Tab-separated table of C-alpha atoms in Angstrom:
chain	number	residue	atom	x	y	z
A	1	MET	CA	-18.046	36.515	-33.578
A	2	SER	CA	-17.794	35.456	-37.158
A	3	SER	CA	-14.256	33.130	-37.915
A	4	LEU	CA	-11.656	34.997	-39.915
A	5	ASP	CA	-10.792	33.599	-43.263
A	6	ILE	CA	-6.942	34.054	-42.360
A	7	GLN	CA	-4.097	33.567	-44.872
A	8	HIS	CA	-0.585	32.914	-44.153
A	9	HIS	CA	2.513	34.131	-46.492
A	10	SER	CA	6.132	33.788	-45.841
A	11	GLU	CA	9.463	34.506	-47.969
A	12	SER	CA	13.144	34.498	-47.322
A	13	GLY	CA	14.600	37.636	-46.318
A	14	ALA	CA	18.262	39.221	-45.784
A	15	GLY	CA	20.747	36.712	-44.218
A	16	GLY	CA	18.324	33.763	-44.662
A	17	ALA	CA	15.674	35.229	-42.281
A	18	ILE	CA	11.914	34.210	-42.649
A	19	GLN	CA	9.285	37.103	-43.126
A	20	GLY	CA	6.089	36.176	-42.837
A	21	ARG	CA	2.400	37.722	-42.463
A	22	PHE	CA	-0.958	36.121	-41.473
A	23	TRP	CA	-3.562	38.435	-42.921
A	24	ALA	CA	-7.566	38.631	-43.387
A	25	ARG	CA	-10.074	40.972	-45.074
A	26	VAL	CA	-13.062	41.787	-43.420
A	27	ASP	CA	-15.699	44.115	-45.209
A	28	GLY	CA	-12.891	45.209	-47.416
A	29	GLN	CA	-10.332	46.483	-44.866
A	30	GLN	CA	-7.366	44.291	-43.718
A	31	ILE	CA	-6.324	43.317	-40.291
A	32	GLU	CA	-2.842	41.530	-40.428
A	33	LEU	CA	0.217	40.157	-37.688
A	34	ASP	CA	3.818	40.085	-39.288
A	35	TYR	CA	6.587	38.247	-37.857
A	36	GLN	CA	10.514	36.956	-38.560
A	37	LEU	CA	11.959	33.733	-37.944
A	38	SER	CA	15.675	33.779	-37.728
A	39	GLY	CA	17.342	30.912	-36.587
A	40	ARG	CA	15.911	30.004	-33.302
A	41	ASP	CA	14.158	33.136	-32.880
A	42	LEU	CA	10.525	33.669	-33.563
A	43	VAL	CA	9.432	37.658	-33.457
A	44	PHE	CA	6.021	38.562	-33.756
A	45	THR	CA	6.858	42.334	-35.036
A	46	HIS	CA	3.308	43.971	-36.032
A	47	THR	CA	-0.264	43.606	-35.512
A	48	GLY	CA	-2.304	46.162	-37.651
A	49	THR	CA	-6.023	46.508	-37.793
A	50	ALA	CA	-7.733	48.926	-40.412
A	51	PRO	CA	-9.400	51.551	-38.355
A	52	ALA	CA	-12.919	50.518	-39.423
A	53	LEU	CA	-12.445	47.220	-38.110
A	54	GLN	CA	-11.083	48.232	-34.807
A	55	GLY	CA	-13.057	47.307	-31.465
A	56	ARG	CA	-14.341	44.088	-32.828
A	57	GLY	CA	-11.805	41.479	-31.331
A	58	LEU	CA	-10.517	40.553	-34.817
A	59	ALA	CA	-6.988	41.341	-33.952
A	60	GLY	CA	-7.481	38.836	-30.980
A	61	GLN	CA	-8.595	36.206	-33.477
A	62	LEU	CA	-5.660	36.842	-35.738
A	63	VAL	CA	-3.022	36.529	-32.775
A	64	ALA	CA	-4.575	33.553	-31.061
A	65	HIS	CA	-4.102	31.767	-34.579
A	66	GLY	CA	-0.675	33.209	-35.232
A	67	LEU	CA	0.101	31.840	-31.768
A	68	ARG	CA	-1.374	28.349	-32.472
A	69	TRP	CA	1.120	28.236	-35.240
A	70	ALA	CA	3.830	29.491	-33.352
A	71	ALA	CA	3.130	26.887	-30.445
A	72	SER	CA	3.903	24.125	-33.124
A	73	LEU	CA	7.277	25.365	-33.711
A	74	ASP	CA	8.729	24.717	-30.103
A	75	LEU	CA	10.674	28.124	-30.669
A	76	PRO	CA	11.140	30.803	-27.675
A	77	LEU	CA	8.767	33.662	-28.769
A	78	LEU	CA	10.373	36.834	-28.388
A	79	PRO	CA	8.603	40.351	-27.352
A	80	GLY	CA	8.376	42.746	-30.834
A	81	CYS	CA	4.928	43.511	-30.655
A	82	SER	CA	2.994	45.471	-27.902
A	83	TYR	CA	-0.441	44.076	-28.893
A	84	VAL	CA	0.735	40.256	-28.921
A	85	GLU	CA	2.848	41.117	-25.564
A	86	ALA	CA	-0.637	42.535	-24.181
A	87	TYR	CA	-2.492	39.368	-25.577
A	88	LEU	CA	0.013	37.111	-23.394
A	89	GLN	CA	-0.601	38.678	-20.386
A	90	ARG	CA	-4.557	38.559	-20.888
A	91	HIS	CA	-3.865	34.872	-21.674
A	92	PRO	CA	-1.315	33.728	-19.521
A	93	LEU	CA	-1.448	30.136	-20.734
A	94	TRP	CA	-0.005	31.342	-23.855
A	95	LEU	CA	3.249	32.724	-22.181
A	96	ARG	CA	4.504	29.008	-22.360
A	97	LEU	CA	5.840	30.144	-25.567
A	98	ARG	CA	8.175	32.594	-24.333
A	99	LEU	CA	10.063	29.675	-22.508
A	100	PRO	CA	13.221	28.066	-24.226
A	101	ALA	CA	12.594	25.420	-26.838
A	102	GLU	CA	13.603	22.490	-24.422
A	103	ALA	CA	11.230	23.718	-21.724
A	104	GLN	CA	8.307	24.144	-24.063
A	105	ALA	CA	9.054	20.642	-25.352
A	106	VAL	CA	8.478	18.992	-22.040
A	107	LEU	CA	5.115	20.926	-21.202
A	108	ASN	CA	3.850	19.942	-24.500
A	109	TYR	CA	4.594	16.406	-24.607
A	110	TRP	CA	2.851	15.947	-20.904
A	111	PHE	CA	-0.060	18.130	-21.338
A	112	GLY	CA	-0.380	18.596	-25.471
A	113	THR	CA	0.854	21.455	-27.438
A	114	LEU	CA	-1.081	24.679	-26.828
A	115	GLY	CA	-4.262	24.793	-29.290
A	116	SER	CA	-4.164	21.389	-30.197
A	117	ALA	CA	-7.000	18.752	-29.754
A	118	GLU	CA	-4.907	17.221	-26.676
A	119	ASP	CA	-4.636	20.765	-24.784
A	120	GLY	CA	-6.806	21.006	-21.650
A	121	GLN	CA	-7.426	17.476	-21.908
A	122	VAL	CA	-6.969	14.724	-19.125
A	123	ARG	CA	-4.658	12.310	-20.941
A	124	PRO	CA	-4.503	8.651	-20.896
A	125	LEU	CA	-0.344	9.172	-21.205
A	126	TRP	CA	-0.333	10.276	-17.276
A	127	PHE	CA	-1.976	7.079	-15.918
A	128	THR	CA	-0.850	3.972	-18.346
A	129	LYS	CA	2.253	2.038	-17.681
A	130	SER	CA	4.008	1.583	-20.835
A	131	ALA	CA	7.422	0.147	-21.506
A	132	ALA	CA	6.959	2.343	-24.838
A	133	THR	CA	6.317	5.614	-23.010
A	134	ASP	CA	8.991	5.220	-20.754
A	135	GLU	CA	11.713	4.470	-23.309
A	136	GLU	CA	10.282	7.706	-25.291
A	137	ILE	CA	10.641	9.760	-22.281
A	138	ARG	CA	13.994	8.676	-21.497
A	139	SER	CA	14.851	9.090	-25.035
A	140	ARG	CA	13.518	12.559	-25.270
A	141	PHE	CA	13.914	14.132	-22.234
A	142	GLY	CA	16.639	11.788	-20.110
A	143	ALA	CA	19.533	14.433	-20.385
A	144	LEU	CA	16.883	17.059	-19.102
A	145	VAL	CA	15.971	15.176	-16.060
A	146	GLU	CA	19.626	14.702	-15.412
A	147	GLN	CA	20.368	18.328	-15.576
A	148	ALA	CA	17.245	19.149	-13.213
A	149	MET	CA	18.691	16.425	-10.822
A	150	GLN	CA	21.824	18.378	-10.399
A	151	GLN	CA	19.727	21.669	-10.165
A	152	GLY	CA	20.548	22.878	-13.058
A	153	LEU	CA	18.023	24.605	-16.255
A	154	SER	CA	18.134	27.705	-14.108
A	155	HIS	CA	18.279	29.553	-17.610
A	156	TRP	CA	14.647	28.436	-18.014
A	157	GLY	CA	13.691	31.102	-15.646
A	158	ASP	CA	11.613	31.444	-12.764
A	159	SER	CA	8.152	32.083	-14.180
A	160	ALA	CA	5.328	29.579	-13.105
A	161	GLN	CA	5.700	27.493	-16.462
A	162	ALA	CA	9.558	27.185	-16.082
A	163	ARG	CA	9.001	25.887	-12.726
A	164	MET	CA	6.022	23.542	-14.002
A	165	ALA	CA	8.161	22.233	-16.460
A	166	ARG	CA	10.871	21.309	-14.151
A	167	ILE	CA	8.232	19.787	-11.642
A	168	LEU	CA	7.458	17.329	-14.243
A	169	LEU	CA	11.269	16.337	-15.140
A	170	LEU	CA	11.647	15.825	-11.227
A	171	ASP	CA	8.429	14.239	-10.413
A	172	GLN	CA	7.069	12.804	-13.258
A	173	PHE	CA	9.941	11.721	-15.510
A	174	THR	CA	11.866	10.356	-13.046
A	175	ARG	CA	9.018	7.857	-12.443
A	176	ASN	CA	9.180	6.653	-16.079
A	177	ILE	CA	12.778	6.897	-16.744
A	178	TYR	CA	13.727	5.178	-13.452
A	179	ARG	CA	10.864	2.981	-12.834
A	180	ASP	CA	11.075	0.228	-9.973
A	181	SER	CA	14.301	1.640	-9.018
A	182	ALA	CA	15.583	3.741	-6.109
A	183	ARG	CA	16.336	6.597	-8.571
A	184	ALA	CA	12.600	7.012	-9.347
A	185	PHE	CA	12.203	8.946	-6.251
A	186	ALA	CA	15.593	10.753	-6.479
A	187	GLY	CA	14.111	14.394	-7.865
A	188	ASP	CA	11.362	14.174	-5.237
A	189	PRO	CA	13.254	16.806	-2.694
A	190	LEU	CA	13.938	19.513	-5.433
A	191	ALA	CA	10.374	18.746	-7.046
A	192	LEU	CA	9.033	19.500	-3.664
A	193	GLN	CA	10.882	22.515	-3.196
A	194	LEU	CA	9.759	23.930	-6.425
A	195	ALA	CA	6.104	23.055	-5.973
A	196	LEU	CA	6.165	24.717	-2.350
A	197	GLY	CA	7.777	27.956	-3.741
A	198	LEU	CA	4.991	28.214	-6.289
A	199	MET	CA	1.951	27.080	-4.894
A	200	ASP	CA	1.070	29.836	-3.089
A	201	LEU	CA	2.229	32.681	-5.113
A	202	PRO	CA	0.006	34.627	-7.661
A	203	PRO	CA	1.783	33.247	-10.430
A	204	ALA	CA	0.577	29.817	-9.855
A	205	ARG	CA	-2.647	31.075	-11.262
A	206	GLU	CA	-1.300	31.199	-14.718
A	207	LEU	CA	-1.284	27.583	-14.516
A	208	SER	CA	-4.477	25.845	-15.713
A	209	THR	CA	-6.121	23.233	-13.140
A	210	LEU	CA	-4.499	20.299	-15.050
A	211	GLN	CA	-0.979	21.854	-14.451
A	212	ARG	CA	-2.059	22.562	-11.310
A	213	TRP	CA	-2.759	19.133	-10.369
A	214	PHE	CA	0.811	17.978	-11.486
A	215	MET	CA	1.951	21.042	-9.161
A	216	LEU	CA	0.480	19.406	-6.099
A	217	MET	CA	1.963	15.911	-7.037
A	218	PRO	CA	5.330	16.518	-5.138
A	219	LEU	CA	3.328	16.984	-1.921
A	220	GLU	CA	1.294	13.793	-2.483
A	221	HIS	CA	4.346	11.752	-2.945
A	222	ALA	CA	5.780	13.340	0.112
A	223	GLU	CA	6.159	10.924	2.898
A	224	ASP	CA	5.043	13.890	5.739
A	225	ILE	CA	1.778	13.929	7.289
A	226	SER	CA	1.768	17.790	7.339
A	227	LEU	CA	2.345	17.911	3.210
A	228	GLN	CA	-0.205	15.211	3.050
A	229	ASN	CA	-2.650	17.248	4.811
A	230	ARG	CA	-1.799	20.687	2.903
A	231	CYS	CA	-2.156	18.289	-0.706
A	232	VAL	CA	-5.384	17.128	0.231
A	233	GLN	CA	-6.842	20.585	1.258
A	234	ALA	CA	-5.593	21.866	-2.146
A	235	PHE	CA	-6.728	19.302	-4.222
A	236	GLU	CA	-10.228	19.596	-2.672
A	237	ALA	CA	-10.265	23.397	-3.626
A	238	LEU	CA	-8.799	22.281	-7.293
A	239	ALA	CA	-11.631	19.739	-7.484
A	240	ALA	CA	-14.133	22.298	-6.414
A	241	GLU	CA	-12.861	24.618	-9.426
A	242	ASP	CA	-12.738	21.971	-11.726
A	243	PRO	CA	-15.031	18.517	-11.296
A	244	ARG	CA	-12.605	16.505	-13.774
A	245	LEU	CA	-10.133	16.506	-10.459
A	246	ALA	CA	-12.751	14.889	-8.320
A	247	GLY	CA	-10.685	11.576	-8.790
A	248	ALA	CA	-7.305	12.817	-8.320
A	249	ALA	CA	-8.441	14.282	-4.921
A	250	ASP	CA	-9.895	11.077	-4.048
A	251	TYR	CA	-6.305	9.676	-4.774
A	252	ALA	CA	-4.675	12.394	-2.470
A	253	HIS	CA	-6.948	10.968	-0.155
A	254	ARG	CA	-5.562	7.865	-0.201
A	255	HIS	CA	-2.104	8.511	0.140
A	256	GLN	CA	-2.709	10.835	2.990
A	257	GLN	CA	-4.205	7.663	4.503
A	258	VAL	CA	-1.409	5.509	3.872
A	259	ILE	CA	1.171	7.893	5.317
A	260	ALA	CA	-1.082	8.528	8.547
A	261	GLN	CA	-1.269	4.761	9.104
A	262	PHE	CA	2.437	4.253	8.393
A	263	GLY	CA	4.554	7.555	7.968
A	264	ARG	CA	5.874	6.036	4.981
A	265	PHE	CA	4.806	4.385	1.509
A	266	PRO	CA	5.361	0.839	2.419
A	267	HIS	CA	5.543	-0.176	-1.314
A	268	ARG	CA	8.512	1.732	-1.680
A	269	ASN	CA	10.336	0.046	1.225
A	270	ALA	CA	11.734	-3.003	-1.126
A	271	LEU	CA	13.255	-0.429	-3.807
A	272	LEU	CA	14.700	2.045	-0.808
A	273	GLY	CA	16.408	-1.071	1.150
A	274	ARG	CA	13.932	-0.759	3.881
A	275	ALA	CA	12.743	-3.230	6.261
A	276	SER	CA	8.596	-3.457	6.290
A	277	THR	CA	7.020	-3.871	9.441
A	278	GLU	CA	4.520	-6.842	10.308
A	279	ALA	CA	1.500	-4.296	9.819
A	280	GLU	CA	3.389	-2.974	6.419
A	281	GLN	CA	3.664	-6.537	4.962
A	282	GLN	CA	0.001	-7.287	6.005
A	283	TYR	CA	-0.966	-3.865	4.024
A	284	LEU	CA	1.491	-4.520	0.924
A	285	ALA	CA	-0.415	-8.387	0.651
A	286	GLN	CA	-4.116	-6.511	0.129
A	287	PRO	CA	-5.263	-6.560	-3.288
A	288	GLY	CA	-4.501	-3.287	-5.176
A	289	ALA	CA	-2.012	-1.782	-2.108
A	290	GLY	CA	0.298	0.701	-3.031
A	291	PHE	CA	0.403	3.201	-6.024
């Protein structure tokens, strides 16, 4: 399938709304995708394909281009065109664009903006301890983390993508913002509740394998052997689907082994005011102990 030479034109309309169009010409015929941008609302209003060009997948190419552009705006995409709506349902990862702007910002920060070079890639951001990263997350998302900890953000909805954004706030961003303090684990119960409510439901399949990795992290962080066993089983299945997650599955096994031995994570003891047993002290004295 040849790529299209897609053009883009926009102009201000009544009331300050922006009217725009993406279009391309093929064999002297035109395909087009119209949108309206008004305030914080983005609507794709119409997709048109000349009859002679129908059935060649060209409208899908044009819509994919328009969606990549829309993803860079961090604006909620509202229904307005039946073809675009059908495209989103066929490609559910793009349903992220239906979320409120703040939820999109969380997912874009962690997983990369949809359609970007970072989208769908394993990212060093996830594993590298950095004071600069901690401060950036605190500055950009600290208020959202606090709202999530108070069981807020219900207006984000209950879709798989919306739940995933809240899980990140409660399970990952807490560990950046409150590193080396007991509060780093304060969001774990709510994150676990969200993850358990999502992982066995069909909407979880709307998430990419990398997103499902982080959906499982609240189970990996749980001080409960039954949840650890379930986590390992899920990670093994995920690694079979995406070999890039073999290391993540191994890490899940390591968490499971610690909980099987101690019933808790000894490296949390000091932060949580728990006294370590002699066996835990011996474990913590080993190089590389803890997570």
